[in-house]
mmCIF file of C-alpha atoms and ligand atoms in Angstrom:
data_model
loop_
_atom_site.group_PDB
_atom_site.id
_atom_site.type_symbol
_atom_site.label_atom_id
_atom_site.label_comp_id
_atom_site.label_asym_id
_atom_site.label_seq_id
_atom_site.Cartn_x
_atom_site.Cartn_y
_atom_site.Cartn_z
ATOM 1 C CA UNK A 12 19.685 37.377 -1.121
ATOM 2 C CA UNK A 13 20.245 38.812 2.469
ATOM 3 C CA UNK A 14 20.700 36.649 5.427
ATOM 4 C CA UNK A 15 17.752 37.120 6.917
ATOM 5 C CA UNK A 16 15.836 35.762 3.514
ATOM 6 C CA UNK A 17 18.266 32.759 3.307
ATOM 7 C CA UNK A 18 17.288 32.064 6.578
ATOM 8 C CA UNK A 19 13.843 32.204 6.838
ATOM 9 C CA UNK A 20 13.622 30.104 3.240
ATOM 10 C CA UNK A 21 15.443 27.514 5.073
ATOM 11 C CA UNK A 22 13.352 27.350 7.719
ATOM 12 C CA UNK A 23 10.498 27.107 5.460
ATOM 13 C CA UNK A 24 12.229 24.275 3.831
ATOM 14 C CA UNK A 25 12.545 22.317 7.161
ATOM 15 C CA UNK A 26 9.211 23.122 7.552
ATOM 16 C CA UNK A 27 8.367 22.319 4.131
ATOM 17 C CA UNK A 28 10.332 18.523 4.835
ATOM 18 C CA UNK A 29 9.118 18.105 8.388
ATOM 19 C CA UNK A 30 5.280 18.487 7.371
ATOM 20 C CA UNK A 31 6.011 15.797 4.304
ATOM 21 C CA UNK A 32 7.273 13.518 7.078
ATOM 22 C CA UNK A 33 3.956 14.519 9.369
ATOM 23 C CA UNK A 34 1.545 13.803 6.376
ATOM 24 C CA UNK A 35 3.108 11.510 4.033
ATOM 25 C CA UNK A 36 5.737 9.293 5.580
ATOM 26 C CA UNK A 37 4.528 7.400 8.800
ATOM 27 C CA UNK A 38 4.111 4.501 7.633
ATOM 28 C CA UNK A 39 0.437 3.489 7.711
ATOM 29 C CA UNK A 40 2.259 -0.345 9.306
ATOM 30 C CA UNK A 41 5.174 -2.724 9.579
ATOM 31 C CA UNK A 42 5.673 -6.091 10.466
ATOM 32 C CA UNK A 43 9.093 -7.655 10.876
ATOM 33 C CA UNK A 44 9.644 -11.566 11.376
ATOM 34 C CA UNK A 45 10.025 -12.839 14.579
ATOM 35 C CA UNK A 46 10.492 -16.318 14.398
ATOM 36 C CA UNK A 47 13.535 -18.046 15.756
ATOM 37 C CA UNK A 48 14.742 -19.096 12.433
ATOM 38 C CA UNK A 49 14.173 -15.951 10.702
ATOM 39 C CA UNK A 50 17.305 -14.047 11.811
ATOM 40 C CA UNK A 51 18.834 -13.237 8.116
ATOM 41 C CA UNK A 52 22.861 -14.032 7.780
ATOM 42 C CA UNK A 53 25.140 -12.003 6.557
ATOM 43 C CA UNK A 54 24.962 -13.087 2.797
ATOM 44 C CA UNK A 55 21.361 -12.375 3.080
ATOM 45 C CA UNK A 56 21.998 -9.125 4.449
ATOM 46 C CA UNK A 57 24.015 -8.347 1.415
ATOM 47 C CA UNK A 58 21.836 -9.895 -0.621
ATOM 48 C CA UNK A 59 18.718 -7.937 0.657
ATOM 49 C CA UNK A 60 20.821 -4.713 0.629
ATOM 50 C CA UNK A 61 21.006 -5.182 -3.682
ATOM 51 C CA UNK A 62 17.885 -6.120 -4.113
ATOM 52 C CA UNK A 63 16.139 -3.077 -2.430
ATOM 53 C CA UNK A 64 18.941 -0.818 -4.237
ATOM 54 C CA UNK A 65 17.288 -2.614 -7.848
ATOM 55 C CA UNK A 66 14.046 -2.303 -6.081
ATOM 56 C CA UNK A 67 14.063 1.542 -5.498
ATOM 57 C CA UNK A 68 15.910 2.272 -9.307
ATOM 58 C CA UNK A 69 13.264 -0.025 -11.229
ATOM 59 C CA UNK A 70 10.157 1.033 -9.365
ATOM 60 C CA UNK A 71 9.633 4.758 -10.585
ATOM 61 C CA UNK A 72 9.134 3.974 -14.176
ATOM 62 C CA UNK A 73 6.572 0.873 -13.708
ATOM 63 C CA UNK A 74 4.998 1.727 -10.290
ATOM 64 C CA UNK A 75 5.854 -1.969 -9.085
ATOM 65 C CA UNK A 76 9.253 -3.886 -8.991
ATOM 66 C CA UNK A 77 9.837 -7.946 -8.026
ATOM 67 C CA UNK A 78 12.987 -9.401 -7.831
ATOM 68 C CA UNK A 79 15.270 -11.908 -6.155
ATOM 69 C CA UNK A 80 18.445 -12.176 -5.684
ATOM 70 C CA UNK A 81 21.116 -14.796 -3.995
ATOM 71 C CA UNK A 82 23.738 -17.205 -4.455
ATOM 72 C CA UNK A 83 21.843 -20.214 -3.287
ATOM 73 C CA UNK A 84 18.175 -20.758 -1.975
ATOM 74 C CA UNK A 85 18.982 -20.676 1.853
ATOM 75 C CA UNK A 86 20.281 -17.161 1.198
ATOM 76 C CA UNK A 87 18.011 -15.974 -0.946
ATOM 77 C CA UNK A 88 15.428 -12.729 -0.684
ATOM 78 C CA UNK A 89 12.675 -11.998 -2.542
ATOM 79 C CA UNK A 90 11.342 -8.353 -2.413
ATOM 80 C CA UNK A 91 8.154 -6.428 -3.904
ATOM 81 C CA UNK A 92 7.308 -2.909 -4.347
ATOM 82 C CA UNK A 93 4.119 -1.691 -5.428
ATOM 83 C CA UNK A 94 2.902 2.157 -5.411
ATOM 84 C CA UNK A 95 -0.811 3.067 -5.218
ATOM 85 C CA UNK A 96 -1.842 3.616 -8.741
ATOM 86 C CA UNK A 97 -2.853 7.330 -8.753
ATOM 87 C CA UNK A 98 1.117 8.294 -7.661
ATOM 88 C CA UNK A 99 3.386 10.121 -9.667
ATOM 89 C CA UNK A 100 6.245 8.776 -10.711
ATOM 90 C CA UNK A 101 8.194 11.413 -8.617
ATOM 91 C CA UNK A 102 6.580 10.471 -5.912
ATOM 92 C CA UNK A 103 6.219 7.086 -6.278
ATOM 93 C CA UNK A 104 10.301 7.016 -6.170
ATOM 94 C CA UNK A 105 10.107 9.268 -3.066
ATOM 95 C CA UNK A 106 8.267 6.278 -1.634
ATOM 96 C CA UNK A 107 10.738 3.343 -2.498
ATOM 97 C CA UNK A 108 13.770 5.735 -0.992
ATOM 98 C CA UNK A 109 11.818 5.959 2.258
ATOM 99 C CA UNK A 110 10.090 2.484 2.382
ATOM 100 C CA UNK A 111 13.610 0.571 1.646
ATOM 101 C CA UNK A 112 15.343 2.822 4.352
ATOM 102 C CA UNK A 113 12.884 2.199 6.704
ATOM 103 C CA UNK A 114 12.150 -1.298 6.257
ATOM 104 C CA UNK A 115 15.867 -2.201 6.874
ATOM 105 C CA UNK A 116 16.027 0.462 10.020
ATOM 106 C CA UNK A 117 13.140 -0.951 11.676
ATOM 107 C CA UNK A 118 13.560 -4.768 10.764
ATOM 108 C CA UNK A 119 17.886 -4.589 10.788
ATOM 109 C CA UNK A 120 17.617 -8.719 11.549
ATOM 110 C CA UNK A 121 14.427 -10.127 9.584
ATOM 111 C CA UNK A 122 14.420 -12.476 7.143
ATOM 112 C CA UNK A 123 10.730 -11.773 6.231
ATOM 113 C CA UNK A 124 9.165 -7.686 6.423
ATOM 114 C CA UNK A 125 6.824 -5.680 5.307
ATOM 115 C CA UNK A 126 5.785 -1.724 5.306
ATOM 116 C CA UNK A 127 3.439 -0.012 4.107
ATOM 117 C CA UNK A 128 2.505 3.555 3.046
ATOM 118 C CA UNK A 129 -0.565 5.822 1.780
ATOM 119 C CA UNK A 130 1.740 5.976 -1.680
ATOM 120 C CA UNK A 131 3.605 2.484 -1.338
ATOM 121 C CA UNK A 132 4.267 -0.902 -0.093
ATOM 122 C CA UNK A 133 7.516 -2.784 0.553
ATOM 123 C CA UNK A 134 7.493 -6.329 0.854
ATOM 124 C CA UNK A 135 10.642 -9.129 1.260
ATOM 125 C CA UNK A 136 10.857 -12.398 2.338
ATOM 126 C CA UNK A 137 13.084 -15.747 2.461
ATOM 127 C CA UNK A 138 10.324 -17.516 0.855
ATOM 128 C CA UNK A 139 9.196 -17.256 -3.197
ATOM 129 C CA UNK A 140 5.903 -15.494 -2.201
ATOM 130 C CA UNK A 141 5.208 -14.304 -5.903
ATOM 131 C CA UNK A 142 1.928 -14.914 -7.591
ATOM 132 C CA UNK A 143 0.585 -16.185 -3.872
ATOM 133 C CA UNK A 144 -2.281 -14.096 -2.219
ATOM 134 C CA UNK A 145 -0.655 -12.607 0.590
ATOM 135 C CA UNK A 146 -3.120 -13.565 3.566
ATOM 136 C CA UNK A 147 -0.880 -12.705 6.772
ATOM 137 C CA UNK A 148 -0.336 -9.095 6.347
ATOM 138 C CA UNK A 149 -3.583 -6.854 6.338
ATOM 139 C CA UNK A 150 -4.069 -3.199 8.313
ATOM 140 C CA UNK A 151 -7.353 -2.213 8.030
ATOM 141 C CA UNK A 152 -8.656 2.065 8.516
ATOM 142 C CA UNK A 153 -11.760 3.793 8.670
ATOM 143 C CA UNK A 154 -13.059 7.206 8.964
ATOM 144 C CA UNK A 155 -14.730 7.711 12.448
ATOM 145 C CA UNK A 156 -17.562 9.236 11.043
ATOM 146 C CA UNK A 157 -20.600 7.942 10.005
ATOM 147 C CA UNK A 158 -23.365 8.024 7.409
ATOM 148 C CA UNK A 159 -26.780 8.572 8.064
ATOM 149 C CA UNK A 160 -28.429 5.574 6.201
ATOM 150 C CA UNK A 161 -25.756 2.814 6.429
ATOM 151 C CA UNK A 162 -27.892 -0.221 5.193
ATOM 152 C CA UNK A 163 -28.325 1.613 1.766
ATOM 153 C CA UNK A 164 -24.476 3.150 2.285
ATOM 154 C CA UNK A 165 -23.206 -0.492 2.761
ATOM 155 C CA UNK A 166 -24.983 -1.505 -0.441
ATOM 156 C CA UNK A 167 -23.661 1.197 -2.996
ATOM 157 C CA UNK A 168 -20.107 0.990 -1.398
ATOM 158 C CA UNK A 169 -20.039 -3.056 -2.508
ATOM 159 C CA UNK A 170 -21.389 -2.168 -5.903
ATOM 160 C CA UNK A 171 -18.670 0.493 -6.550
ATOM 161 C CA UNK A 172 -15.951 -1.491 -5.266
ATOM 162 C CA UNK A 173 -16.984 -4.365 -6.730
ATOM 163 C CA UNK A 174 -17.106 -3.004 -10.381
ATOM 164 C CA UNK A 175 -13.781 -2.182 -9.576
ATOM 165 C CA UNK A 176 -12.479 -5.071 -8.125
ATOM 166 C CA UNK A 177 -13.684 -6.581 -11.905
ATOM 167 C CA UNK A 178 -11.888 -3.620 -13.679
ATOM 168 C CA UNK A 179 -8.720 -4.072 -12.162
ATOM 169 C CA UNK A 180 -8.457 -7.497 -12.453
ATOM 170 C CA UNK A 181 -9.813 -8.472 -16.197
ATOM 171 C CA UNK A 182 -9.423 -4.703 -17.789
ATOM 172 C CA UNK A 183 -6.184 -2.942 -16.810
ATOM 173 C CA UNK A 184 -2.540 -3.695 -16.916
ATOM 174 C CA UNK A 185 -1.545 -2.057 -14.087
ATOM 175 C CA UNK A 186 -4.527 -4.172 -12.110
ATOM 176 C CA UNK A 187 -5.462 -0.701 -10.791
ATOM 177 C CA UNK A 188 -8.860 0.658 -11.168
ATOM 178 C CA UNK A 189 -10.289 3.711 -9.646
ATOM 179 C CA UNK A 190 -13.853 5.132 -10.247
ATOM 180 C CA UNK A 191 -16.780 7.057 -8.898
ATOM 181 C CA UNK A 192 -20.573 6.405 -7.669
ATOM 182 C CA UNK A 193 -23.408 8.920 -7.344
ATOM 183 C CA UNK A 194 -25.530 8.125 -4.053
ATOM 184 C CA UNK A 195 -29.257 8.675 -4.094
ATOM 185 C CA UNK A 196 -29.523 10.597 -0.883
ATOM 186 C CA UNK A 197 -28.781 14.446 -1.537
ATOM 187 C CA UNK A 198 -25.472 15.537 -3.742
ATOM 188 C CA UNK A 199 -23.560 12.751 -2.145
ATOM 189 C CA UNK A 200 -20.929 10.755 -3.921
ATOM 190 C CA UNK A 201 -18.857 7.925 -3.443
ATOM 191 C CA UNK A 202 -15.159 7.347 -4.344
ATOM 192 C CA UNK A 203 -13.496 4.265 -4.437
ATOM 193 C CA UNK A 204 -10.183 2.169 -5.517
ATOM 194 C CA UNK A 205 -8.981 -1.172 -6.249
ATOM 195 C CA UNK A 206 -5.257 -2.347 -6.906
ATOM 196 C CA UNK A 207 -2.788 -5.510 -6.783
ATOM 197 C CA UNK A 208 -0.251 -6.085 -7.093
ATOM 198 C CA UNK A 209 0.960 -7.048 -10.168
ATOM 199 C CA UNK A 210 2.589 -10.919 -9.259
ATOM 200 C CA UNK A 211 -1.049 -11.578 -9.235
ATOM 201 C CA UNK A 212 -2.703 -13.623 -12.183
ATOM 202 C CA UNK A 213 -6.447 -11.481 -12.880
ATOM 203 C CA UNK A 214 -7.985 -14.452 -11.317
ATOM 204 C CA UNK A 215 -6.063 -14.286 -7.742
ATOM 205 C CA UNK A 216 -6.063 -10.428 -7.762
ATOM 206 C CA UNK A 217 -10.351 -10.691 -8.250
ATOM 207 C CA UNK A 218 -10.220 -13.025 -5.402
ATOM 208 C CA UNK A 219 -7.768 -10.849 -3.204
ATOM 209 C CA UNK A 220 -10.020 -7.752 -3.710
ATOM 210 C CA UNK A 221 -13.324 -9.424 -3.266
ATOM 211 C CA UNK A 222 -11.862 -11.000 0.079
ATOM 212 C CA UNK A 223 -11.056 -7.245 1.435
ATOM 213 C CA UNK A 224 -14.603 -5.975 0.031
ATOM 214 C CA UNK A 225 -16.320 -8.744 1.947
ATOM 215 C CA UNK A 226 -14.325 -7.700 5.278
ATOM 216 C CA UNK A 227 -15.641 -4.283 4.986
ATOM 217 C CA UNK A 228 -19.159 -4.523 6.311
ATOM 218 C CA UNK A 229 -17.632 -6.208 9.598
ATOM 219 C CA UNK A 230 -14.810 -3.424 10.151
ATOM 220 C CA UNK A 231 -16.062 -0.469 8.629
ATOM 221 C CA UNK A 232 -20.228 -0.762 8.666
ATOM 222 C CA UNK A 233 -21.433 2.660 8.188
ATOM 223 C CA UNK A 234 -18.530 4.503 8.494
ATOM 224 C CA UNK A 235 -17.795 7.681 5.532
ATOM 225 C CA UNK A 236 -14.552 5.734 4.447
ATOM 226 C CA UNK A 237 -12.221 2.725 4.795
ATOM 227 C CA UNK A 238 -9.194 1.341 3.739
ATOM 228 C CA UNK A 239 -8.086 -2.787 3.659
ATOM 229 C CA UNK A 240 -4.362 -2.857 3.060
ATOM 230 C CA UNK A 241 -3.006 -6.163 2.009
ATOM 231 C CA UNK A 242 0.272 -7.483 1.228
ATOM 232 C CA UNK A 243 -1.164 -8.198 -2.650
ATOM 233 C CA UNK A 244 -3.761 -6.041 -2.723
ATOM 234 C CA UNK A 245 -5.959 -3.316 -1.252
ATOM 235 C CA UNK A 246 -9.337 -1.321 -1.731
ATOM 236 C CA UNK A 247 -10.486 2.389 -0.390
ATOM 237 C CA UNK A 248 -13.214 3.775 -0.693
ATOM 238 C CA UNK A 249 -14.342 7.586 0.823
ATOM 239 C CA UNK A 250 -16.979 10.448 0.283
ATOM 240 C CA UNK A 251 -14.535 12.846 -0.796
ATOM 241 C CA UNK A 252 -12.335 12.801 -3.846
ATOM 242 C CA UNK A 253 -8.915 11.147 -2.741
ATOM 243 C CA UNK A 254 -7.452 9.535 -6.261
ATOM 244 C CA UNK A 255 -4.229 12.040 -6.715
ATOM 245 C CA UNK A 256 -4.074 12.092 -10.394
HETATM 246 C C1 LIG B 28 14.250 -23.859 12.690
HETATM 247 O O1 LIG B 28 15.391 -24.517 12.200
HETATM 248 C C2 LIG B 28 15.524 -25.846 12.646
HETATM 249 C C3 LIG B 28 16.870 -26.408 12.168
HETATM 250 O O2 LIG B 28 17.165 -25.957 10.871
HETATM 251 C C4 LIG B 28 14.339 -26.663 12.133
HETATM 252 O O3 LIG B 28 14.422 -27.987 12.578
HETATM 253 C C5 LIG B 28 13.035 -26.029 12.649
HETATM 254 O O4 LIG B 28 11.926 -26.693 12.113
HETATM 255 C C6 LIG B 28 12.959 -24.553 12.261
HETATM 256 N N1 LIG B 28 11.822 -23.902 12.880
HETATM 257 C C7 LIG B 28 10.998 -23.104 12.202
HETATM 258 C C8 LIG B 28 9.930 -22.456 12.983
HETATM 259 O O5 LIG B 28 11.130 -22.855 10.996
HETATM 260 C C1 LIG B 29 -20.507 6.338 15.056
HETATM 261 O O1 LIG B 29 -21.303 5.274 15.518
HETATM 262 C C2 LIG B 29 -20.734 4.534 16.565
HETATM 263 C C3 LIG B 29 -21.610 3.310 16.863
HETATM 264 O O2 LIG B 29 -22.971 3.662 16.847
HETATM 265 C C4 LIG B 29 -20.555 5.452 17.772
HETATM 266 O O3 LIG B 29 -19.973 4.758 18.845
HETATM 267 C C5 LIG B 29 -19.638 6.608 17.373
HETATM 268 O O4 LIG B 29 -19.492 7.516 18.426
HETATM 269 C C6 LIG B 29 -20.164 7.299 16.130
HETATM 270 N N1 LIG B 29 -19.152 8.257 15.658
HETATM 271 C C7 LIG B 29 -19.378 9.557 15.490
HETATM 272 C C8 LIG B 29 -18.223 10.366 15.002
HETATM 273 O O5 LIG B 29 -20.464 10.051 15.703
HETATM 274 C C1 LIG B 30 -12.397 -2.654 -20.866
HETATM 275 O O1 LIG B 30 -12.255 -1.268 -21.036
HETATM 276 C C2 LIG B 30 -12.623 -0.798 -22.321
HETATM 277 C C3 LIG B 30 -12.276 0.687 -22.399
HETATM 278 O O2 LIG B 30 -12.637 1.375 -21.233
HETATM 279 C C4 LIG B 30 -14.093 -1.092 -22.555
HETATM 280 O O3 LIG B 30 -14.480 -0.628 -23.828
HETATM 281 C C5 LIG B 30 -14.348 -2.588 -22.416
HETATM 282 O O4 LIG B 30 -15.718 -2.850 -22.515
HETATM 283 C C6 LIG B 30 -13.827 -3.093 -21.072
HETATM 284 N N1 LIG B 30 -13.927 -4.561 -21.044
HETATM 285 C C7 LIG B 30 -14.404 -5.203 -20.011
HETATM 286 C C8 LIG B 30 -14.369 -6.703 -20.084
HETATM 287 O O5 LIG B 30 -14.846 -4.644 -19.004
#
């Protein structure tokens, strides 16, 4: 290969990496303790520093990882890592790499953090958090645009996502469910997801998805798509095909 070709396919490499960072790694939010008493000691460090390590190797295979990890309870973190259901595994580890990184850049002193992705979500505390609905942490998105008849739009939207709220919850392991909806007006269709994650008995996970469903109307009425992103679970819904696989 001549110089001039080595060079110009490693500049379309960095351009190739810095567009993946532009699109895919922002993370959608963070939130890093700020408490007084929530400045992690050095065992917890160490502790947290394992247990993302375990976190990022388990998480590929299964999509979601939980663990804790500590010699006594004062020291002790518990971490979660969930990625959207529709993500390759490939990518899905691409995630936990980033999201662990990032998580301990950005929160280097918290005992308690959380970040969040369009693939994944990272999530530790000093507190045993699993099976709980996570109520604190909750970003909400919407499309700017919006539909022409929104009463009717509202209406099919809460039917879709509410099918799928039950499908996740009572009819799939992975407490993932992702569907579509024909709309009456014109060719129109309507696209929408449901996960938790997967600490979540089907009972709290129905409950966690019909609490974001019932938020929608109030952030998101008329609009052409939302998200509600949740520390346990989250829904989406758009007029365009988004599910990746
Ligand atoms: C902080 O720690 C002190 C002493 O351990 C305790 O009395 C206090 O309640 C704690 N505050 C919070 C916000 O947890
Ligand atoms: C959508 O509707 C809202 C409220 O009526 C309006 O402020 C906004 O500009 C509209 N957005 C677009 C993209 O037309
Ligand atoms: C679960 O899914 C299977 C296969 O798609 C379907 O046959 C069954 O009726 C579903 N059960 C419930 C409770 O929705």
């Amino acid at each position: 290969m001549s110089p001039s070709r080595l060079t110009s396919s490693l500049y379309l490499l960095a351009f190739a990496l810095l567009l993946q960072n532009v699109l895919g790694y922002d993370p959608l939010f963070r939130k890093c303790s700020s408490t007084t008493n929530s400045t992690a000691t050095r065992s917890y460090k160490t502790s947290l520093s394992v247990l993302m390590g375990s976190i990022n190797q388990l998480a590929p295979a299964e999509g979601f990882a939980l663990g804790s990890l500590g010699q006594n309870n004062l020291d002790r973190p518990y971490g979660l890592f969930l990625c959207r259901g529709d993500v390759s595994s490939s990518d899905c580890r691409t995630c936990a790499v980033i999201a662990a990184r990032e998580i301990r850049k950005s929160c280097p002193n918290s005992k308690r953090a959380i970040i969040a992705y369009d693939n994944c979500l990272l999530k530790y505390s000093d507190t045993d958090f699993f099976g709980q609905i996570d109520y604190e942490n909750k970003f909400y998105m919407w499309n700017v645009n919006n539909v022409s008849n929104p009463v009717l739009f509202t209406e099919k939207t809460i039917e879709l996502l509410s099918q799928l709220a039950t499908k996740a919850s009572y009819n799939s392991t992975k407490l993932y469910a992702a569907g579509e909806m024909d709309l009456p007006e014109g060719s129109m269709k309507l696209y929408g997801m449901t996960h938790c994650t997967r600490d979540l008995s089907s009972a709290d996970c129905k409950k966690c998805l019909d609490g974001a469903i019932g938020e929608l109307p109030r952030i998101a009425y008329g609009k052409e798509g939302a998200r509600v992103i949740g520390g346990s679970c989250m829904v989406i819904y758009e007029i365009y095909p988004f599910v990746k696989a």
